[in-house]
Short mmCIF file of C-alpha atoms in Angstrom, two decimals:
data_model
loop_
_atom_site.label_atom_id
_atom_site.label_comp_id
_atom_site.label_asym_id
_atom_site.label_seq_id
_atom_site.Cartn_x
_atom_site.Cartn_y
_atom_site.Cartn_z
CA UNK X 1 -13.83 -45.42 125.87
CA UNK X 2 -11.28 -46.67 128.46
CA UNK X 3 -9.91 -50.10 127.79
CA UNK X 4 -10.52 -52.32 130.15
CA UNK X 5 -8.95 -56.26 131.45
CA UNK X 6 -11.99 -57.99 129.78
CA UNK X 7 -11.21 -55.96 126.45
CA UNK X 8 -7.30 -57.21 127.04
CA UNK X 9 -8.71 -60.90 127.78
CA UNK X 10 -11.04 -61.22 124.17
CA UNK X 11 -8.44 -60.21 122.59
CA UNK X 12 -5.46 -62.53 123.97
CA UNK X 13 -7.53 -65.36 123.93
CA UNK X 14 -7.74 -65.96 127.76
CA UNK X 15 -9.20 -65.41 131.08
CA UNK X 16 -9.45 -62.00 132.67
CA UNK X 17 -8.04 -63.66 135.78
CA UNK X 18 -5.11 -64.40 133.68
CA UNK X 19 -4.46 -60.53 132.34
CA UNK X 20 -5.08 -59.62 136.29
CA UNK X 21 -2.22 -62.36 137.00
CA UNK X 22 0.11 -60.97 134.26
CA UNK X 23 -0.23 -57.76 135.63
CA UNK X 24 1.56 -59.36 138.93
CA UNK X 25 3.68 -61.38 136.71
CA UNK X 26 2.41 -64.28 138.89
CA UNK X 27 4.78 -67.46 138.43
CA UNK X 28 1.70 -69.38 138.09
CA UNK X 29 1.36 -67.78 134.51
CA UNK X 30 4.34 -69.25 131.53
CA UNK X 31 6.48 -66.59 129.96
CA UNK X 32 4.88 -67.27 126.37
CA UNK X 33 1.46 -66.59 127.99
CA UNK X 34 3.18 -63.51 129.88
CA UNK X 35 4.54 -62.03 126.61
CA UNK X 36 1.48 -62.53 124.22
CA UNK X 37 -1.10 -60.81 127.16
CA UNK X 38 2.15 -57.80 127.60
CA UNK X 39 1.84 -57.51 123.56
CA UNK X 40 -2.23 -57.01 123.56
CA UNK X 41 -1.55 -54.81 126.50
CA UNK X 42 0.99 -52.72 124.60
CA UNK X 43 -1.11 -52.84 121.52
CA UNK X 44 -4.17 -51.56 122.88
CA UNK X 45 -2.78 -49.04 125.27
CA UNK X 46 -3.90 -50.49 128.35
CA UNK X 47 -2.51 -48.99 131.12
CA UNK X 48 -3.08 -51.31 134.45
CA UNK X 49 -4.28 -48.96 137.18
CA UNK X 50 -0.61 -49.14 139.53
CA UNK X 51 -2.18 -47.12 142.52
CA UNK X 52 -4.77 -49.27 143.27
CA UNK X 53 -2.91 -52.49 142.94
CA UNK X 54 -0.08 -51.12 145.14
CA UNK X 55 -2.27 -50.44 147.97
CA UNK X 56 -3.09 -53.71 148.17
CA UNK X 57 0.02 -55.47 147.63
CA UNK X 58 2.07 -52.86 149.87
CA UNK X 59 4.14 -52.18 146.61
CA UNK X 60 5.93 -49.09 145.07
CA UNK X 61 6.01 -50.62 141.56
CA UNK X 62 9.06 -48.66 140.86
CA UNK X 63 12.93 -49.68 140.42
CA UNK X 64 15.79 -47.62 141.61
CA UNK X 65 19.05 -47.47 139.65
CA UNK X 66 22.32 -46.22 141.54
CA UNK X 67 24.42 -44.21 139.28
CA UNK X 68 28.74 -44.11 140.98
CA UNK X 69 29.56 -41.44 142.85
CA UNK X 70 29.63 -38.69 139.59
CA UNK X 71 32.78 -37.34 141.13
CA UNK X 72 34.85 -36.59 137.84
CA UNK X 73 33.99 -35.11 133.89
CA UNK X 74 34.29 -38.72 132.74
CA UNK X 75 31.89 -40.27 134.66
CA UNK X 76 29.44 -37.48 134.35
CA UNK X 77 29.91 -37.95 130.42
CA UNK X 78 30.42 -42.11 130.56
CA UNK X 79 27.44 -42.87 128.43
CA UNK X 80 27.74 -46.40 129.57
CA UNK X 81 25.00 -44.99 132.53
CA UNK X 82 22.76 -43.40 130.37
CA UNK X 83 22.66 -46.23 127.92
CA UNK X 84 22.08 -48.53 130.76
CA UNK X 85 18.87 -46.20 132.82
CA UNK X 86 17.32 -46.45 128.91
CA UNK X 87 17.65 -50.19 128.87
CA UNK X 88 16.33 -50.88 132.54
CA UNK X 89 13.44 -47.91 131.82
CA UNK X 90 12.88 -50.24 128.76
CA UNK X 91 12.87 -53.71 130.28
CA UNK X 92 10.84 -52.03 133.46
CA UNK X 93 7.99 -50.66 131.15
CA UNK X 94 7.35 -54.28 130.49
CA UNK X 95 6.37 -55.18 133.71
CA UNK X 96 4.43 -52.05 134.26
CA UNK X 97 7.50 -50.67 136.53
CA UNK X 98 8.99 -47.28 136.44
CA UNK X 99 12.46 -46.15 137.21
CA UNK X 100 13.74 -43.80 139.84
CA UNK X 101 17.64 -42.86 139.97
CA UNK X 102 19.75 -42.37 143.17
CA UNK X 103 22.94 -40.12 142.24
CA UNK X 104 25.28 -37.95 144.09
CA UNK X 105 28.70 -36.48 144.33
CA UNK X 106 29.95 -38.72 147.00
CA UNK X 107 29.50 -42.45 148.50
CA UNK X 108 28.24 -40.63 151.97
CA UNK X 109 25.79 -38.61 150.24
CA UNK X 110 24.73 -41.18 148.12
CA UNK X 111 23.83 -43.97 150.76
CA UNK X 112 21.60 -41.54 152.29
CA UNK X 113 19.75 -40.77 149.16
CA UNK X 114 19.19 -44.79 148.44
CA UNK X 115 18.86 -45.39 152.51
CA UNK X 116 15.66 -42.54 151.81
CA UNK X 117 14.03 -44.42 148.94
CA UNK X 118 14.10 -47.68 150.42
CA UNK X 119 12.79 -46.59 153.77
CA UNK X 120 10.06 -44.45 152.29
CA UNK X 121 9.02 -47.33 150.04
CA UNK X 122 9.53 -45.41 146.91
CA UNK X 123 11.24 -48.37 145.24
CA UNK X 124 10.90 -52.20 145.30
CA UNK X 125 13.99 -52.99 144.75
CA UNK X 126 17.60 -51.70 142.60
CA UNK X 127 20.11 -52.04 140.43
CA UNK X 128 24.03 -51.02 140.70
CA UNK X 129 25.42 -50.10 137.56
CA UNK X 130 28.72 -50.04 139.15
CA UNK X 131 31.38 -52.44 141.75
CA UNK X 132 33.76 -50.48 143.74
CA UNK X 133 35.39 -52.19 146.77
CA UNK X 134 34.84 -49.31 149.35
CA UNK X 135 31.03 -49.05 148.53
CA UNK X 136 28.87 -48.92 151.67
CA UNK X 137 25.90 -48.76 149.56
CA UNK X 138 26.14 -52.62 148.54
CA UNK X 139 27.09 -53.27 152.16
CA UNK X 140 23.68 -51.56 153.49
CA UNK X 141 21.79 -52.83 150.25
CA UNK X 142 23.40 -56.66 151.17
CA UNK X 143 22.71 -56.30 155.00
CA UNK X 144 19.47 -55.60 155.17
CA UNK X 145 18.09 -58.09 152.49
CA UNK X 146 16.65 -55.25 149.92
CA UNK X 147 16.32 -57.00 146.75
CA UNK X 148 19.27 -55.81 144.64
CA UNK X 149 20.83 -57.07 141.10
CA UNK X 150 24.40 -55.73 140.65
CA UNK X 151 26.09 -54.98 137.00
CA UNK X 152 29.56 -56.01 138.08
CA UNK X 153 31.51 -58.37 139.87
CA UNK X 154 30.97 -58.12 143.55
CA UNK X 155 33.98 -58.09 145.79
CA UNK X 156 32.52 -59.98 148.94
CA UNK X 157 29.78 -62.29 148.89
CA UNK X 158 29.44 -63.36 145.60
CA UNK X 159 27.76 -66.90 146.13
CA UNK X 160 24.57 -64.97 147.48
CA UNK X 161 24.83 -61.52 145.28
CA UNK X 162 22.73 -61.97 141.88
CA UNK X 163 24.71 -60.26 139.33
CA UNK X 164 24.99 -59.86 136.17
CA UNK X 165 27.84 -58.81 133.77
CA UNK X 166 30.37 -59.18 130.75
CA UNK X 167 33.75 -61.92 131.56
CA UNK X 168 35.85 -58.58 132.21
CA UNK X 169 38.69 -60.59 132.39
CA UNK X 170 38.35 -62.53 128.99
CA UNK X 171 37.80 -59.43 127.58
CA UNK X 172 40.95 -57.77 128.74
CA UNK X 173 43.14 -61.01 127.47
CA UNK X 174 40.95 -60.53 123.72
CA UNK X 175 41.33 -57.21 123.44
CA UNK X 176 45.81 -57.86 124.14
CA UNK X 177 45.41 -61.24 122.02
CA UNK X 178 44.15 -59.06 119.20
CA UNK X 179 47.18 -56.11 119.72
CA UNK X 180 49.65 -58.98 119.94
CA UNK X 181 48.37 -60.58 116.62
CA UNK X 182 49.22 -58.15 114.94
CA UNK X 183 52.44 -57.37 115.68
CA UNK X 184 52.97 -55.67 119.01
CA UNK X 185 54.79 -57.24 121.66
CA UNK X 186 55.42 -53.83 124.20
CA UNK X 187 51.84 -53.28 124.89
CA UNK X 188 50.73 -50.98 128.20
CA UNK X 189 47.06 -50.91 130.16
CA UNK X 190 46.15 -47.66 130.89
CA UNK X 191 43.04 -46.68 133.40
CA UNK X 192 42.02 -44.09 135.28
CA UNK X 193 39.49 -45.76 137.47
CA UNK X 194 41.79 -48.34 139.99
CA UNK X 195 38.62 -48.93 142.19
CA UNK X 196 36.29 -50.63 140.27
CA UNK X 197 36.59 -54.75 139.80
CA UNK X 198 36.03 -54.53 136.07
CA UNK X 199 39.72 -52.38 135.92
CA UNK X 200 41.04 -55.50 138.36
CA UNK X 201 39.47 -57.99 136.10
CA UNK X 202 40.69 -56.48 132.48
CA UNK X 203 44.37 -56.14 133.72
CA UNK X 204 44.39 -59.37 134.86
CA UNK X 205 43.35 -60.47 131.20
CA UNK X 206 45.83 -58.07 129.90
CA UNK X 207 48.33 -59.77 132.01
CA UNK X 208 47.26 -63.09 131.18
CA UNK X 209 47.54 -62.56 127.40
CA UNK X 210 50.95 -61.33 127.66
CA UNK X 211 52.34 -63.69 130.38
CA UNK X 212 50.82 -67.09 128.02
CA UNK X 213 52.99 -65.23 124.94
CA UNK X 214 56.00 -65.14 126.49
CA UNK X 215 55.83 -61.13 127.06
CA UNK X 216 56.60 -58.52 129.38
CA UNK X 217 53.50 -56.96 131.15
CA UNK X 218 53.64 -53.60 132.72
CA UNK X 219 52.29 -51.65 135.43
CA UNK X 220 48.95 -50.22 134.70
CA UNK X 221 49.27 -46.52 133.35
CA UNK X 222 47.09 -44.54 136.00
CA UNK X 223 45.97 -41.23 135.55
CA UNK X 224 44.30 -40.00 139.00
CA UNK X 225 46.10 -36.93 139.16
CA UNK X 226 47.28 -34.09 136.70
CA UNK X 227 51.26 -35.40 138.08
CA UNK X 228 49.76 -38.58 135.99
CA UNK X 229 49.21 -36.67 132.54
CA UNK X 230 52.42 -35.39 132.44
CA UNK X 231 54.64 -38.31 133.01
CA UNK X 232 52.75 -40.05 130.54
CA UNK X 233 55.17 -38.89 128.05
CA UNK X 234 57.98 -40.01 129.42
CA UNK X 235 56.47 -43.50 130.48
CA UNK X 236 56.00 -43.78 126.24
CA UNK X 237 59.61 -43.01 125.74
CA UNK X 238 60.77 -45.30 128.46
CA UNK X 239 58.68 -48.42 127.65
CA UNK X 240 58.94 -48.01 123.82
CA UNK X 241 55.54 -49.29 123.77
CA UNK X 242 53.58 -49.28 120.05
CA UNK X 243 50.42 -50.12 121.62
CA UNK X 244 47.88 -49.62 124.61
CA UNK X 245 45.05 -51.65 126.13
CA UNK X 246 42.36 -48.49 127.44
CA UNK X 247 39.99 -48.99 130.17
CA UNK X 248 36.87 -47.47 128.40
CA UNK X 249 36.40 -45.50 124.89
CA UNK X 250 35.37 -41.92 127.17
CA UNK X 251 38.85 -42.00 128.52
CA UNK X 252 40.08 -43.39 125.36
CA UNK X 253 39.33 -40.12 124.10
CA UNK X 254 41.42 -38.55 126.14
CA UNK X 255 44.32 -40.81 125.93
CA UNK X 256 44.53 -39.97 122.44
CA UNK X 257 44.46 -36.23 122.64
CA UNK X 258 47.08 -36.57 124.71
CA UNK X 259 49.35 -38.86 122.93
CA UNK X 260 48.80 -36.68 119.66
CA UNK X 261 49.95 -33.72 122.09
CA UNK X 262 53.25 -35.90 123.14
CA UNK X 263 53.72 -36.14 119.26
CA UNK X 264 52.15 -39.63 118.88
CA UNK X 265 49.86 -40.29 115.67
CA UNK X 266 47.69 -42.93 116.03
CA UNK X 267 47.67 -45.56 114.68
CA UNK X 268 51.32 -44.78 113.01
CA UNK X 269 52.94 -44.71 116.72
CA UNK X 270 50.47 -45.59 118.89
CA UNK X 271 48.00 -47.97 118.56
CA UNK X 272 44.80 -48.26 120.85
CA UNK X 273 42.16 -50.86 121.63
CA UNK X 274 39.01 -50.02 124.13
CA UNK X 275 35.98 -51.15 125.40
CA UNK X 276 32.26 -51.15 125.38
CA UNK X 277 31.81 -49.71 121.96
CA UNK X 278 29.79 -46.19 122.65
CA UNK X 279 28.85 -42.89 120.66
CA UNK X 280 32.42 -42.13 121.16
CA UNK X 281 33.99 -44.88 119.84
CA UNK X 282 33.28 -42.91 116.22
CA UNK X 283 32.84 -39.08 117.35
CA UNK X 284 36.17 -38.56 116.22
CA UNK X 285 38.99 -40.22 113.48
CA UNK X 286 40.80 -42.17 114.17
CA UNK X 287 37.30 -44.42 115.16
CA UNK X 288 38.31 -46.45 117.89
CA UNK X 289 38.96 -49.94 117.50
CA UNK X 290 36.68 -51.51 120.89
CA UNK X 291 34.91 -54.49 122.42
CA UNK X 292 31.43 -53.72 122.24
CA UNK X 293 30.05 -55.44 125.71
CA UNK X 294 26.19 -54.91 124.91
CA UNK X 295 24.66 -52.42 127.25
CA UNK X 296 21.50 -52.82 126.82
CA UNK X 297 21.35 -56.71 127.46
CA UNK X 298 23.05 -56.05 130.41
CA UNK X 299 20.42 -53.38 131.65
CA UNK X 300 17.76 -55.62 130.84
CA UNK X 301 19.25 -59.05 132.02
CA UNK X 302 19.57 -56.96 135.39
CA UNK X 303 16.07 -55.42 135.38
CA UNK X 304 14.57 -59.58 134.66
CA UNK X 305 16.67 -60.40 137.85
CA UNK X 306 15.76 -58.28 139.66
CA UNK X 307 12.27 -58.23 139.43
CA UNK X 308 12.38 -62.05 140.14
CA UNK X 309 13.78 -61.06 143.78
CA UNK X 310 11.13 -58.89 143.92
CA UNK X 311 8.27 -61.23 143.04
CA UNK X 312 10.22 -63.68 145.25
CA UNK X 313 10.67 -66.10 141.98
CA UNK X 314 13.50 -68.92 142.14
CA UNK X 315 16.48 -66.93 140.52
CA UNK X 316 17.99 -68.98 137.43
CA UNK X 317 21.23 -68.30 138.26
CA UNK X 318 23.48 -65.61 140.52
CA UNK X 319 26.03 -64.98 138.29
CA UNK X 320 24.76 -63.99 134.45
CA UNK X 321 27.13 -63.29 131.88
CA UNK X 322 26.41 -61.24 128.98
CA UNK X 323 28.70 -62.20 125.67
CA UNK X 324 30.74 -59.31 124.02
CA UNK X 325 31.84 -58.73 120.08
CA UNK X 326 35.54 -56.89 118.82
CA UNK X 327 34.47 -53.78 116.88
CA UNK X 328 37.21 -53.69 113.98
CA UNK X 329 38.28 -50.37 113.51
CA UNK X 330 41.14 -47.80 112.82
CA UNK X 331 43.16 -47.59 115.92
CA UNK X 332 45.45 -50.44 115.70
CA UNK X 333 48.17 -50.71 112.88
CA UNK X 334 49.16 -54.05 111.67
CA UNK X 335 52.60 -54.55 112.00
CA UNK X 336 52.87 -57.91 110.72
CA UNK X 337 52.28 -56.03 106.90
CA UNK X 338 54.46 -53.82 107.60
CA UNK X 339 57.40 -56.61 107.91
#
């Protein structure tokens, strides 16, 4: 037998008009009531029938999440993406919401793709899980008033653009404080993403950290082209540096083969901090040392604000930021013991 909204109602305790509200997350209806009816729901497998309340609300009941153009190895193997789709698939199930996901090679290719799910209704709403300052996808998105939460920083308009994300450029200055604390003073940032604000905001940090110690700061190390691998080598013999600030752990990865391969042992010569704390982080030893910047809540902080555009709730805020946590591990050598 097929459970029903009256067999949801008995056993939450309330009206079936209530269950029928939850269903359309009303704003009538408090979050504790919302959350004990979504538990009874969840515990008796009742599955709301979608089809029939979209037709009448004019609704797809579906979120769309746009990956960055996956133009590179790196960001076709970030697992920052695929951690975030499972936390916004989570958070959506929730509210009876599945997830669609606009990709493509290039920025071009990719507007069209989220241009042809909004026009053909296939999503409510979506959520960037990226901020790059030539995106005409945000643009389009922004100018024609589609409800959209970004993860990110957005360059333009960001009194009106609800967003969500980590203090990019606290984390940056943490992640130096913590190098220069223990001994380093010649520390380098190296990236190989120079379009995104969360590189812009993590420098700065790195910057910051060094400038209020009375340091030198140095040009961001950035690899965009193979010219860029090579004279890595002889920027570590110039600089003298015994430590590097990374933008991510993926390319972290990489910066360490490569260092090994310019005869650099980490930690002995080299020591390396990253960020956000993924599967690579311990894939290989040395494990990285890394700020862990807690994917999931930021997935599902973005899939709550979003679905409050959609249901045309008043937003609690435009700007959310999610808190972050230092991940102690082998990659940075303490030079102060060594003294």
């Amino acid at each position: 037998m097929s459970i029903t909204v009256k067999d949801v109602a008995k056993k939450a305790g309330v009206a079936t008009s209530t269950v029928s509200r939850v269903i359309n997350d009303h704003a009538s209806i408090s979050e504790e009531t919302k959350k004990k009816v979504r538990k009874v729901m969840k515990d008796l497998g009742y599955v709301p029938n979608v089809t029939a309340r979209n037709l009448g609300k004019q609704i797809a009941s579906a979120i769309g999440i746009i990956l960055p153009p996956l133009d590179s190895k790196e960001r076709l193997g970030n697992p920052f993406y695929l951690e975030t789709i499972e936390a916004v698939n989570e958070e959506a199930s929730t509210y009876q919401m599945s997830v669609a996901v606009a990709s493509a090679p290039d920025f071009e290719t990719l507007l069209e793709n989220v241009k042809r799910m909004h026009l053909q209704k296939q999503v409510d709403g979506f959520i960037l899980t990226y901020s790059d300052n030539h995106d005409p996808v945000i643009a389009y998105l922004f100018d024609n008033k589609i409800p959209f939460t970004l993860i990110g920083q957005p360059y333009q308009n960001e009194s009106e653009i609800v967003f969500v994300d980590n203090d990019n450029q606290l984390l940056g200055k943490q992640a130096t404080e913590y190098l220069i604390a223990r001994g380093h003073s010649n520390i380098l940032f190296a990236t190989n993403t120079t379009r995104e604000n969360l590189y812009f905001e993590r420098y700065f940090g790195y910057q910051k950290a060094l400038m209020m110690a009375n340091l030198t700061t140095h040009t961001a190390v950035k690899f965009e082209t193979p010219e860029d691998y090579v004279a890595f080598e002889d920027i570590l013999e110039d600089t003298k540096a015994t430590a590097l600030v990374v933008i991510d752990d993926l390319f972290a990865m990489r910066i360490m083969q490569l260092a090994q391969i310019y005869g650099k042992k980490i930690p002995d010569d080299l020591s390396l901090i990253s960020f956000n704390n993924s599967i690579f982080s311990t894939l290989v030893h040395p494990y990285i040392t890394s700020l862990d910047i807690d994917v999931a809540r930021l997935g599902k902080m973005a899939t709550q604000k979003l679905i409050e555009q959609i249901n045309q709730h008043i937003t609690d805020g435009i700007k959310v930021i999610v808190p972050h946590q230092l991940i102690q591990r082998e990659t940075v050598l303490d030079l102060t013991k060594l003294s």
